[in-house]
PDB file of N, CA and C in Angstrom:
ATOM      1  N   MET A   1      81.182 154.024 -35.616  1.00  0.00           N
ATOM      2  CA  MET A   1      80.512 154.978 -34.759  1.00  0.00           C
ATOM      3  C   MET A   1      81.016 154.784 -33.338  1.00  0.00           C
ATOM      4  N   ILE A   2      81.349 155.915 -32.716  1.00  0.00           N
ATOM      5  CA  ILE A   2      81.876 155.880 -31.352  1.00  0.00           C
ATOM      6  C   ILE A   2      80.706 156.043 -30.392  1.00  0.00           C
ATOM      7  N   ARG A   3      80.620 155.111 -29.448  1.00  0.00           N
ATOM      8  CA  ARG A   3      79.482 155.127 -28.528  1.00  0.00           C
ATOM      9  C   ARG A   3      79.823 155.772 -27.194  1.00  0.00           C
ATOM     10  N   ASN A   4      81.089 155.779 -26.834  1.00  0.00           N
ATOM     11  CA  ASN A   4      81.493 156.364 -25.563  1.00  0.00           C
ATOM     12  C   ASN A   4      81.576 157.884 -25.732  1.00  0.00           C
ATOM     13  N   ALA A   5      80.919 158.651 -24.889  1.00  0.00           N
ATOM     14  CA  ALA A   5      80.861 160.112 -25.002  1.00  0.00           C
ATOM     15  C   ALA A   5      82.227 160.749 -24.770  1.00  0.00           C
ATOM     16  N   GLU A   6      83.014 160.205 -23.848  1.00  0.00           N
ATOM     17  CA  GLU A   6      84.346 160.760 -23.566  1.00  0.00           C
ATOM     18  C   GLU A   6      85.269 160.564 -24.764  1.00  0.00           C
ATOM     19  N   THR A   7      85.230 159.399 -25.373  1.00  0.00           N
ATOM     20  CA  THR A   7      86.066 159.115 -26.541  1.00  0.00           C
ATOM     21  C   THR A   7      85.633 159.988 -27.714  1.00  0.00           C
ATOM     22  N   GLN A   8      84.359 160.242 -27.827  1.00  0.00           N
ATOM     23  CA  GLN A   8      83.826 161.060 -28.911  1.00  0.00           C
ATOM     24  C   GLN A   8      84.360 162.494 -28.828  1.00  0.00           C
ATOM     25  N   LYS A   9      84.620 162.999 -27.635  1.00  0.00           N
ATOM     26  CA  LYS A   9      85.156 164.347 -27.466  1.00  0.00           C
ATOM     27  C   LYS A   9      86.646 164.413 -27.804  1.00  0.00           C
ATOM     28  N   ILE A  10      87.376 163.340 -27.601  1.00  0.00           N
ATOM     29  CA  ILE A  10      88.834 163.326 -27.771  1.00  0.00           C
ATOM     30  C   ILE A  10      89.252 163.049 -29.215  1.00  0.00           C
ATOM     31  N   VAL A  11      88.483 162.307 -29.972  1.00  0.00           N
ATOM     32  CA  VAL A  11      88.858 161.867 -31.324  1.00  0.00           C
ATOM     33  C   VAL A  11      89.234 163.024 -32.259  1.00  0.00           C
ATOM     34  N   PRO A  12      88.509 164.147 -32.313  1.00  0.00           N
ATOM     35  CA  PRO A  12      88.936 165.226 -33.224  1.00  0.00           C
ATOM     36  C   PRO A  12      90.338 165.760 -32.910  1.00  0.00           C
ATOM     37  N   TYR A  13      90.681 165.832 -31.631  1.00  0.00           N
ATOM     38  CA  TYR A  13      92.017 166.308 -31.250  1.00  0.00           C
ATOM     39  C   TYR A  13      93.090 165.284 -31.597  1.00  0.00           C
ATOM     40  N   LEU A  14      92.777 164.017 -31.441  1.00  0.00           N
ATOM     41  CA  LEU A  14      93.728 162.964 -31.804  1.00  0.00           C
ATOM     42  C   LEU A  14      93.963 162.934 -33.315  1.00  0.00           C
ATOM     43  N   ALA A  15      92.953 163.304 -34.085  1.00  0.00           N
ATOM     44  CA  ALA A  15      93.091 163.310 -35.542  1.00  0.00           C
ATOM     45  C   ALA A  15      94.047 164.408 -36.015  1.00  0.00           C
ATOM     46  N   MET A  16      94.257 165.444 -35.202  1.00  0.00           N
ATOM     47  CA  MET A  16      95.170 166.529 -35.584  1.00  0.00           C
ATOM     48  C   MET A  16      96.637 166.194 -35.322  1.00  0.00           C
ATOM     49  N   ILE A  17      96.922 165.190 -34.544  1.00  0.00           N
ATOM     50  CA  ILE A  17      98.308 164.857 -34.183  1.00  0.00           C
ATOM     51  C   ILE A  17      99.161 164.495 -35.399  1.00  0.00           C
ATOM     52  N   PRO A  18      98.723 163.628 -36.328  1.00  0.00           N
ATOM     53  CA  PRO A  18      99.577 163.326 -37.488  1.00  0.00           C
ATOM     54  C   PRO A  18      99.889 164.562 -38.337  1.00  0.00           C
ATOM     55  N   GLY A  19      98.913 165.447 -38.512  1.00  0.00           N
ATOM     56  CA  GLY A  19      99.152 166.673 -39.277  1.00  0.00           C
ATOM     57  C   GLY A  19     100.164 167.578 -38.598  1.00  0.00           C
ATOM     58  N   ALA A  20     100.070 167.686 -37.274  1.00  0.00           N
ATOM     59  CA  ALA A  20     101.017 168.514 -36.531  1.00  0.00           C
ATOM     60  C   ALA A  20     102.425 167.933 -36.610  1.00  0.00           C
ATOM     61  N   ILE A  21     102.535 166.619 -36.576  1.00  0.00           N
ATOM     62  CA  ILE A  21     103.850 165.974 -36.692  1.00  0.00           C
ATOM     63  C   ILE A  21     104.445 166.233 -38.068  1.00  0.00           C
ATOM     64  N   LEU A  22     103.645 166.079 -39.120  1.00  0.00           N
ATOM     65  CA  LEU A  22     104.140 166.345 -40.477  1.00  0.00           C
ATOM     66  C   LEU A  22     104.557 167.802 -40.651  1.00  0.00           C
ATOM     67  N   LEU A  23     103.795 168.724 -40.105  1.00  0.00           N
ATOM     68  CA  LEU A  23     104.135 170.139 -40.191  1.00  0.00           C
ATOM     69  C   LEU A  23     105.442 170.435 -39.453  1.00  0.00           C
ATOM     70  N   GLY A  24     105.615 169.841 -38.296  1.00  0.00           N
ATOM     71  CA  GLY A  24     106.861 170.015 -37.544  1.00  0.00           C
ATOM     72  C   GLY A  24     108.063 169.472 -38.289  1.00  0.00           C
ATOM     73  N   VAL A  25     107.920 168.313 -38.914  1.00  0.00           N
ATOM     74  CA  VAL A  25     109.019 167.726 -39.698  1.00  0.00           C
ATOM     75  C   VAL A  25     109.343 168.611 -40.898  1.00  0.00           C
ATOM     76  N   ALA A  26     108.326 169.169 -41.548  1.00  0.00           N
ATOM     77  CA  ALA A  26     108.557 170.039 -42.707  1.00  0.00           C
ATOM     78  C   ALA A  26     109.325 171.293 -42.303  1.00  0.00           C
ATOM     79  N   PHE A  27     108.970 171.919 -41.190  1.00  0.00           N
ATOM     80  CA  PHE A  27     109.697 173.101 -40.727  1.00  0.00           C
ATOM     81  C   PHE A  27     111.129 172.752 -40.338  1.00  0.00           C
ATOM     82  N   TYR A  28     111.316 171.606 -39.756  1.00  0.00           N
ATOM     83  CA  TYR A  28     112.657 171.185 -39.346  1.00  0.00           C
ATOM     84  C   TYR A  28     113.547 170.945 -40.561  1.00  0.00           C
ATOM     85  N   MET A  29     113.001 170.339 -41.611  1.00  0.00           N
ATOM     86  CA  MET A  29     113.807 169.995 -42.783  1.00  0.00           C
ATOM     87  C   MET A  29     114.024 171.178 -43.725  1.00  0.00           C
ATOM     88  N   ASN A  30     113.160 172.187 -43.670  1.00  0.00           N
ATOM     89  CA  ASN A  30     113.284 173.344 -44.552  1.00  0.00           C
ATOM     90  C   ASN A  30     114.295 174.312 -43.962  1.00  0.00           C
ATOM     91  N   LYS A  31     115.475 174.373 -44.550  1.00  0.00           N
ATOM     92  CA  LYS A  31     116.522 175.262 -44.071  1.00  0.00           C
ATOM     93  C   LYS A  31     116.629 176.451 -45.007  1.00  0.00           C
ATOM     94  N   GLN A  32     117.052 177.585 -44.458  1.00  0.00           N
ATOM     95  CA  GLN A  32     117.237 178.790 -45.272  1.00  0.00           C
ATOM     96  C   GLN A  32     118.374 178.567 -46.255  1.00  0.00           C
ATOM     97  N   LYS A  33     118.084 178.787 -47.526  1.00  0.00           N
ATOM     98  CA  LYS A  33     119.089 178.586 -48.562  1.00  0.00           C
ATOM     99  C   LYS A  33     119.882 179.873 -48.749  1.00  0.00           C
ATOM    100  N   PRO A  34     121.217 179.802 -48.834  1.00  0.00           N
ATOM    101  CA  PRO A  34     122.001 181.017 -49.052  1.00  0.00           C
ATOM    102  C   PRO A  34     121.839 181.512 -50.488  1.00  0.00           C
ATOM    103  N   SER A  35     121.827 182.812 -50.655  1.00  0.00           N
ATOM    104  CA  SER A  35     121.714 183.397 -51.991  1.00  0.00           C
ATOM    105  C   SER A  35     123.080 183.416 -52.657  1.00  0.00           C
ATOM    106  N   VAL A  36     123.111 183.054 -53.936  1.00  0.00           N
ATOM    107  CA  VAL A  36     124.349 183.005 -54.713  1.00  0.00           C
ATOM    108  C   VAL A  36     124.359 184.204 -55.653  1.00  0.00           C
ATOM    109  N   SER A  37     125.396 185.038 -55.536  1.00  0.00           N
ATOM    110  CA  SER A  37     125.476 186.199 -56.424  1.00  0.00           C
ATOM    111  C   SER A  37     126.196 185.827 -57.713  1.00  0.00           C
ATOM    112  N   THR A  38     125.879 186.548 -58.780  1.00  0.00           N
ATOM    113  CA  THR A  38     126.428 186.301 -60.107  1.00  0.00           C
ATOM    114  C   THR A  38     126.982 187.613 -60.645  1.00  0.00           C
ATOM    115  N   GLU A  39     128.045 187.533 -61.419  1.00  0.00           N
ATOM    116  CA  GLU A  39     128.588 188.715 -62.084  1.00  0.00           C
ATOM    117  C   GLU A  39     128.304 188.609 -63.573  1.00  0.00           C
ATOM    118  N   ALA A  40     127.933 189.741 -64.184  1.00  0.00           N
ATOM    119  CA  ALA A  40     127.619 189.756 -65.614  1.00  0.00           C
ATOM    120  C   ALA A  40     127.885 191.143 -66.175  1.00  0.00           C
ATOM    121  N   CYS A  41     127.951 191.206 -67.493  1.00  0.00           N
ATOM    122  CA  CYS A  41     128.098 192.474 -68.211  1.00  0.00           C
ATOM    123  C   CYS A  41     127.032 192.530 -69.294  1.00  0.00           C
ATOM    124  N   GLY A  42     126.671 193.736 -69.690  1.00  0.00           N
ATOM    125  CA  GLY A  42     125.676 193.880 -70.741  1.00  0.00           C
ATOM    126  C   GLY A  42     125.420 195.328 -71.073  1.00  0.00           C
ATOM    127  N   MET A  43     124.485 195.558 -71.982  1.00  0.00           N
ATOM    128  CA  MET A  43     124.117 196.896 -72.437  1.00  0.00           C
ATOM    129  C   MET A  43     122.788 197.302 -71.811  1.00  0.00           C
ATOM    130  N   VAL A  44     122.739 198.508 -71.275  1.00  0.00           N
ATOM    131  CA  VAL A  44     121.506 199.037 -70.692  1.00  0.00           C
ATOM    132  C   VAL A  44     120.558 199.402 -71.828  1.00  0.00           C
ATOM    133  N   GLU A  45     119.350 198.877 -71.773  1.00  0.00           N
ATOM    134  CA  GLU A  45     118.363 199.192 -72.813  1.00  0.00           C
ATOM    135  C   GLU A  45     117.414 200.295 -72.365  1.00  0.00           C
ATOM    136  N   ARG A  46     116.840 200.161 -71.166  1.00  0.00           N
ATOM    137  CA  ARG A  46     115.898 201.183 -70.700  1.00  0.00           C
ATOM    138  C   ARG A  46     115.576 200.964 -69.232  1.00  0.00           C
ATOM    139  N   TYR A  47     114.977 201.969 -68.631  1.00  0.00           N
ATOM    140  CA  TYR A  47     114.438 201.899 -67.279  1.00  0.00           C
ATOM    141  C   TYR A  47     112.919 201.976 -67.384  1.00  0.00           C
ATOM    142  N   TYR A  48     112.234 201.347 -66.443  1.00  0.00           N
ATOM    143  CA  TYR A  48     110.772 201.481 -66.414  1.00  0.00           C
ATOM    144  C   TYR A  48     110.250 201.188 -65.021  1.00  0.00           C
ATOM    145  N   ARG A  49     109.090 201.735 -64.744  1.00  0.00           N
ATOM    146  CA  ARG A  49     108.397 201.463 -63.479  1.00  0.00           C
ATOM    147  C   ARG A  49     107.342 200.404 -63.760  1.00  0.00           C
ATOM    148  N   TYR A  50     107.216 199.454 -62.858  1.00  0.00           N
ATOM    149  CA  TYR A  50     106.176 198.454 -63.025  1.00  0.00           C
ATOM    150  C   TYR A  50     105.107 198.707 -61.980  1.00  0.00           C
ATOM    151  N   GLY A  51     103.902 198.548 -62.373  1.00  0.00           N
ATOM    152  CA  GLY A  51     102.776 198.894 -61.520  1.00  0.00           C
ATOM    153  C   GLY A  51     102.401 200.348 -61.756  1.00  0.00           C
ATOM    154  N   LYS A  52     101.154 200.675 -61.609  1.00  0.00           N
ATOM    155  CA  LYS A  52     100.671 202.013 -61.949  1.00  0.00           C
ATOM    156  C   LYS A  52     101.237 203.094 -61.031  1.00  0.00           C
ATOM    157  N   TYR A  53     101.234 202.866 -59.734  1.00  0.00           N
ATOM    158  CA  TYR A  53     101.692 203.874 -58.784  1.00  0.00           C
ATOM    159  C   TYR A  53     102.897 203.391 -57.987  1.00  0.00           C
ATOM    160  N   SER A  54     103.669 202.525 -58.542  1.00  0.00           N
ATOM    161  CA  SER A  54     104.793 201.933 -57.825  1.00  0.00           C
ATOM    162  C   SER A  54     105.999 202.863 -57.819  1.00  0.00           C
ATOM    163  N   ARG A  55     106.724 202.865 -56.717  1.00  0.00           N
ATOM    164  CA  ARG A  55     107.980 203.601 -56.639  1.00  0.00           C
ATOM    165  C   ARG A  55     109.138 202.743 -57.123  1.00  0.00           C
ATOM    166  N   SER A  56     108.913 201.470 -57.255  1.00  0.00           N
ATOM    167  CA  SER A  56     109.971 200.563 -57.679  1.00  0.00           C
ATOM    168  C   SER A  56     110.255 200.750 -59.157  1.00  0.00           C
ATOM    169  N   GLU A  57     111.513 200.622 -59.492  1.00  0.00           N
ATOM    170  CA  GLU A  57     111.930 200.809 -60.868  1.00  0.00           C
ATOM    171  C   GLU A  57     112.824 199.643 -61.264  1.00  0.00           C
ATOM    172  N   ARG A  58     112.741 199.261 -62.520  1.00  0.00           N
ATOM    173  CA  ARG A  58     113.571 198.183 -63.052  1.00  0.00           C
ATOM    174  C   ARG A  58     114.405 198.709 -64.202  1.00  0.00           C
ATOM    175  N   VAL A  59     115.464 197.984 -64.475  1.00  0.00           N
ATOM    176  CA  VAL A  59     116.299 198.295 -65.621  1.00  0.00           C
ATOM    177  C   VAL A  59     116.316 197.065 -66.518  1.00  0.00           C
ATOM    178  N   VAL A  60     116.273 197.281 -67.817  1.00  0.00           N
ATOM    179  CA  VAL A  60     116.355 196.188 -68.786  1.00  0.00           C
ATOM    180  C   VAL A  60     117.772 196.192 -69.335  1.00  0.00           C
ATOM    181  N   ILE A  61     118.476 195.076 -69.167  1.00  0.00           N
ATOM    182  CA  ILE A  61     119.859 194.950 -69.627  1.00  0.00           C
ATOM    183  C   ILE A  61     119.950 193.750 -70.550  1.00  0.00           C
ATOM    184  N   ARG A  62     120.587 193.943 -71.703  1.00  0.00           N
ATOM    185  CA  ARG A  62     120.843 192.837 -72.634  1.00  0.00           C
ATOM    186  C   ARG A  62     122.173 192.226 -72.206  1.00  0.00           C
ATOM    187  N   VAL A  63     122.102 191.054 -71.567  1.00  0.00           N
ATOM    188  CA  VAL A  63     123.263 190.414 -70.946  1.00  0.00           C
ATOM    189  C   VAL A  63     124.096 189.686 -71.997  1.00  0.00           C
ATOM    190  N   GLU A  64     125.421 189.863 -71.902  1.00  0.00           N
ATOM    191  CA  GLU A  64     126.364 189.171 -72.794  1.00  0.00           C
ATOM    192  C   GLU A  64     126.701 187.821 -72.182  1.00  0.00           C
ATOM    193  N   PRO A  65     127.059 186.804 -72.854  1.00  0.00           N
ATOM    194  CA  PRO A  65     127.139 186.642 -74.295  1.00  0.00           C
ATOM    195  C   PRO A  65     125.830 186.159 -74.907  1.00  0.00           C
ATOM    196  N   SER A  66     124.834 185.834 -74.089  1.00  0.00           N
ATOM    197  CA  SER A  66     123.589 185.270 -74.629  1.00  0.00           C
ATOM    198  C   SER A  66     122.736 186.323 -75.332  1.00  0.00           C
ATOM    199  N   MET A  67     122.944 187.596 -74.998  1.00  0.00           N
ATOM    200  CA  MET A  67     122.185 188.716 -75.559  1.00  0.00           C
ATOM    201  C   MET A  67     120.690 188.625 -75.236  1.00  0.00           C
ATOM    202  N   LYS A  68     120.361 187.986 -74.121  1.00  0.00           N
ATOM    203  CA  LYS A  68     118.970 187.935 -73.667  1.00  0.00           C
ATOM    204  C   LYS A  68     118.686 189.153 -72.804  1.00  0.00           C
ATOM    205  N   GLN A  69     117.463 189.644 -72.880  1.00  0.00           N
ATOM    206  CA  GLN A  69     117.066 190.770 -72.048  1.00  0.00           C
ATOM    207  C   GLN A  69     116.763 190.277 -70.646  1.00  0.00           C
ATOM    208  N   ARG A  70     117.276 190.987 -69.649  1.00  0.00           N
ATOM    209  CA  ARG A  70     116.982 190.674 -68.255  1.00  0.00           C
ATOM    210  C   ARG A  70     116.368 191.902 -67.609  1.00  0.00           C
ATOM    211  N   HIS A  71     115.260 191.719 -66.938  1.00  0.00           N
ATOM    212  CA  HIS A  71     114.580 192.788 -66.217  1.00  0.00           C
ATOM    213  C   HIS A  71     115.009 192.667 -64.763  1.00  0.00           C
ATOM    214  N   LEU A  72     115.741 193.658 -64.272  1.00  0.00           N
ATOM    215  CA  LEU A  72     116.363 193.578 -62.957  1.00  0.00           C
ATOM    216  C   LEU A  72     115.920 194.730 -62.064  1.00  0.00           C
ATOM    217  N   ASN A  73     115.588 194.418 -60.819  1.00  0.00           N
ATOM    218  CA  ASN A  73     115.405 195.461 -59.814  1.00  0.00           C
ATOM    219  C   ASN A  73     116.786 195.918 -59.392  1.00  0.00           C
ATOM    220  N   PHE A  74     116.876 197.111 -58.836  1.00  0.00           N
ATOM    221  CA  PHE A  74     118.176 197.544 -58.349  1.00  0.00           C
ATOM    222  C   PHE A  74     118.018 198.295 -57.039  1.00  0.00           C
ATOM    223  N   LYS A  75     119.054 198.216 -56.226  1.00  0.00           N
ATOM    224  CA  LYS A  75     119.067 198.886 -54.932  1.00  0.00           C
ATOM    225  C   LYS A  75     119.261 200.384 -55.149  1.00  0.00           C
ATOM    226  N   SER A  76     118.884 201.179 -54.157  1.00  0.00           N
ATOM    227  CA  SER A  76     118.950 202.634 -54.304  1.00  0.00           C
ATOM    228  C   SER A  76     120.385 203.149 -54.394  1.00  0.00           C
ATOM    229  N   HIS A  77     121.344 202.419 -53.839  1.00  0.00           N
ATOM    230  CA  HIS A  77     122.737 202.886 -53.875  1.00  0.00           C
ATOM    231  C   HIS A  77     123.445 202.547 -55.193  1.00  0.00           C
ATOM    232  N   VAL A  78     122.808 201.791 -56.063  1.00  0.00           N
ATOM    233  CA  VAL A  78     123.396 201.456 -57.368  1.00  0.00           C
ATOM    234  C   VAL A  78     123.218 202.662 -58.292  1.00  0.00           C
ATOM    235  N   PRO A  79     124.287 203.119 -58.960  1.00  0.00           N
ATOM    236  CA  PRO A  79     124.159 204.299 -59.832  1.00  0.00           C
ATOM    237  C   PRO A  79     123.294 204.006 -61.054  1.00  0.00           C
ATOM    238  N   ARG A  80     122.660 205.060 -61.565  1.00  0.00           N
ATOM    239  CA  ARG A  80     121.881 204.922 -62.807  1.00  0.00           C
ATOM    240  C   ARG A  80     122.840 205.023 -63.977  1.00  0.00           C
ATOM    241  N   TRP A  81     122.605 204.217 -64.996  1.00  0.00           N
ATOM    242  CA  TRP A  81     123.452 204.203 -66.177  1.00  0.00           C
ATOM    243  C   TRP A  81     122.698 204.807 -67.353  1.00  0.00           C
ATOM    244  N   GLN A  82     123.439 205.234 -68.356  1.00  0.00           N
ATOM    245  CA  GLN A  82     122.841 205.779 -69.569  1.00  0.00           C
ATOM    246  C   GLN A  82     122.370 204.636 -70.467  1.00  0.00           C
ATOM    247  N   GLN A  83     121.349 204.889 -71.252  1.00  0.00           N
ATOM    248  CA  GLN A  83     120.904 203.887 -72.218  1.00  0.00           C
ATOM    249  C   GLN A  83     122.007 203.672 -73.244  1.00  0.00           C
ATOM    250  N   GLY A  84     122.251 202.422 -73.586  1.00  0.00           N
ATOM    251  CA  GLY A  84     123.296 202.077 -74.546  1.00  0.00           C
ATOM    252  C   GLY A  84     124.670 201.927 -73.927  1.00  0.00           C
ATOM    253  N   GLN A  85     124.792 202.186 -72.632  1.00  0.00           N
ATOM    254  CA  GLN A  85     126.081 202.069 -71.949  1.00  0.00           C
ATOM    255  C   GLN A  85     126.351 200.612 -71.604  1.00  0.00           C
ATOM    256  N   ARG A  86     127.612 200.173 -71.768  1.00  0.00           N
ATOM    257  CA  ARG A  86     128.003 198.817 -71.383  1.00  0.00           C
ATOM    258  C   ARG A  86     128.372 198.853 -69.906  1.00  0.00           C
ATOM    259  N   VAL A  87     127.779 197.961 -69.116  1.00  0.00           N
ATOM    260  CA  VAL A  87     128.000 197.939 -67.671  1.00  0.00           C
ATOM    261  C   VAL A  87     128.292 196.515 -67.212  1.00  0.00           C
ATOM    262  N   CYS A  88     129.047 196.419 -66.124  1.00  0.00           N
ATOM    263  CA  CYS A  88     129.265 195.144 -65.442  1.00  0.00           C
ATOM    264  C   CYS A  88     128.702 195.293 -64.034  1.00  0.00           C
ATOM    265  N   PHE A  89     128.084 194.243 -63.534  1.00  0.00           N
ATOM    266  CA  PHE A  89     127.401 194.343 -62.251  1.00  0.00           C
ATOM    267  C   PHE A  89     127.343 192.978 -61.576  1.00  0.00           C
ATOM    268  N   GLU A  90     127.092 193.013 -60.274  1.00  0.00           N
ATOM    269  CA  GLU A  90     126.879 191.799 -59.482  1.00  0.00           C
ATOM    270  C   GLU A  90     125.406 191.776 -59.101  1.00  0.00           C
ATOM    271  N   TYR A  91     124.783 190.614 -59.221  1.00  0.00           N
ATOM    272  CA  TYR A  91     123.349 190.535 -58.944  1.00  0.00           C
ATOM    273  C   TYR A  91     122.959 189.159 -58.428  1.00  0.00           C
ATOM    274  N   TYR A  92     121.778 189.120 -57.786  1.00  0.00           N
ATOM    275  CA  TYR A  92     121.162 187.861 -57.395  1.00  0.00           C
ATOM    276  C   TYR A  92     120.235 187.455 -58.527  1.00  0.00           C
ATOM    277  N   ASP A  93     120.522 186.327 -59.141  1.00  0.00           N
ATOM    278  CA  ASP A  93     119.730 185.829 -60.256  1.00  0.00           C
ATOM    279  C   ASP A  93     118.593 184.972 -59.711  1.00  0.00           C
ATOM    280  N   ARG A  94     117.376 185.287 -60.102  1.00  0.00           N
ATOM    281  CA  ARG A  94     116.237 184.515 -59.579  1.00  0.00           C
ATOM    282  C   ARG A  94     116.205 183.091 -60.117  1.00  0.00           C
ATOM    283  N   TYR A  95     116.897 182.832 -61.220  1.00  0.00           N
ATOM    284  CA  TYR A  95     116.939 181.478 -61.762  1.00  0.00           C
ATOM    285  C   TYR A  95     117.916 180.603 -60.980  1.00  0.00           C
ATOM    286  N   GLN A  96     118.968 181.197 -60.428  1.00  0.00           N
ATOM    287  CA  GLN A  96     119.903 180.442 -59.598  1.00  0.00           C
ATOM    288  C   GLN A  96     119.478 180.429 -58.138  1.00  0.00           C
ATOM    289  N   ASN A  97     118.605 181.345 -57.755  1.00  0.00           N
ATOM    290  CA  ASN A  97     118.085 181.440 -56.392  1.00  0.00           C
ATOM    291  C   ASN A  97     116.565 181.371 -56.450  1.00  0.00           C
ATOM    292  N   PRO A  98     115.997 180.168 -56.532  1.00  0.00           N
ATOM    293  CA  PRO A  98     114.546 180.051 -56.732  1.00  0.00           C
ATOM    294  C   PRO A  98     113.709 180.615 -55.587  1.00  0.00           C
ATOM    295  N   HIS A  99     114.308 180.833 -54.417  1.00  0.00           N
ATOM    296  CA  HIS A  99     113.544 181.393 -53.311  1.00  0.00           C
ATOM    297  C   HIS A  99     113.335 182.903 -53.460  1.00  0.00           C
ATOM    298  N   LEU A 100     114.024 183.536 -54.423  1.00  0.00           N
ATOM    299  CA  LEU A 100     113.837 184.961 -54.683  1.00  0.00           C
ATOM    300  C   LEU A 100     112.753 185.158 -55.732  1.00  0.00           C
ATOM    301  N   GLY A 101     111.977 186.188 -55.577  1.00  0.00           N
ATOM    302  CA  GLY A 101     110.925 186.468 -56.542  1.00  0.00           C
ATOM    303  C   GLY A 101     111.417 187.198 -57.775  1.00  0.00           C
ATOM    304  N   GLN A 102     112.457 188.030 -57.607  1.00  0.00           N
ATOM    305  CA  GLN A 102     112.954 188.841 -58.710  1.00  0.00           C
ATOM    306  C   GLN A 102     114.473 188.903 -58.654  1.00  0.00           C
ATOM    307  N   SER A 103     115.082 189.152 -59.802  1.00  0.00           N
ATOM    308  CA  SER A 103     116.527 189.359 -59.856  1.00  0.00           C
ATOM    309  C   SER A 103     116.828 190.776 -59.376  1.00  0.00           C
ATOM    310  N   ILE A 104     117.905 190.931 -58.585  1.00  0.00           N
ATOM    311  CA  ILE A 104     118.226 192.214 -57.978  1.00  0.00           C
ATOM    312  C   ILE A 104     119.694 192.540 -58.221  1.00  0.00           C
ATOM    313  N   ILE A 105     119.976 193.741 -58.727  1.00  0.00           N
ATOM    314  CA  ILE A 105     121.358 194.195 -58.886  1.00  0.00           C
ATOM    315  C   ILE A 105     121.866 194.649 -57.525  1.00  0.00           C
ATOM    316  N   LEU A 106     123.026 194.128 -57.127  1.00  0.00           N
ATOM    317  CA  LEU A 106     123.603 194.471 -55.835  1.00  0.00           C
ATOM    318  C   LEU A 106     124.566 195.648 -55.925  1.00  0.00           C
ATOM    319  N   ARG A 107     125.474 195.602 -56.919  1.00  0.00           N
ATOM    320  CA  ARG A 107     126.458 196.675 -57.039  1.00  0.00           C
ATOM    321  C   ARG A 107     127.034 196.694 -58.441  1.00  0.00           C
ATOM    322  N   ALA A 108     127.584 197.846 -58.794  1.00  0.00           N
ATOM    323  CA  ALA A 108     128.229 198.005 -60.093  1.00  0.00           C
ATOM    324  C   ALA A 108     129.686 197.573 -59.978  1.00  0.00           C
ATOM    325  N   LEU A 109     130.213 196.946 -61.016  1.00  0.00           N
ATOM    326  CA  LEU A 109     131.615 196.531 -61.060  1.00  0.00           C
ATOM    327  C   LEU A 109     132.320 197.333 -62.145  1.00  0.00           C
ATOM    328  N   HIS A 110     133.463 197.915 -61.829  1.00  0.00           N
ATOM    329  CA  HIS A 110     134.247 198.639 -62.843  1.00  0.00           C
ATOM    330  C   HIS A 110     135.698 198.525 -62.530  1.00  0.00           C
TER     331      HIS A 110
END
């Protein structure tokens, strides 16, 4: 128990100093990670909108050679492909770029 009234007023502010130091060190050490783009080919399966009233649209592509389905967002300048068409594209993979929330197609390759 602190008996001095002046010290009693200062202690809560002094208790915040270690937290502020840790927060400052965390911001200093956290650097922006560069995004790594990947090239892949696959078959277009379908397009769909996610969310009830969303304007965003995704494309489902079965990527070769693993033949796994990938749900990818795409930029507005990327052309739309026909279902069943084989396409090659460059994209940001969310598994290789953990700071991204979703995989995004950047451009078509032909």
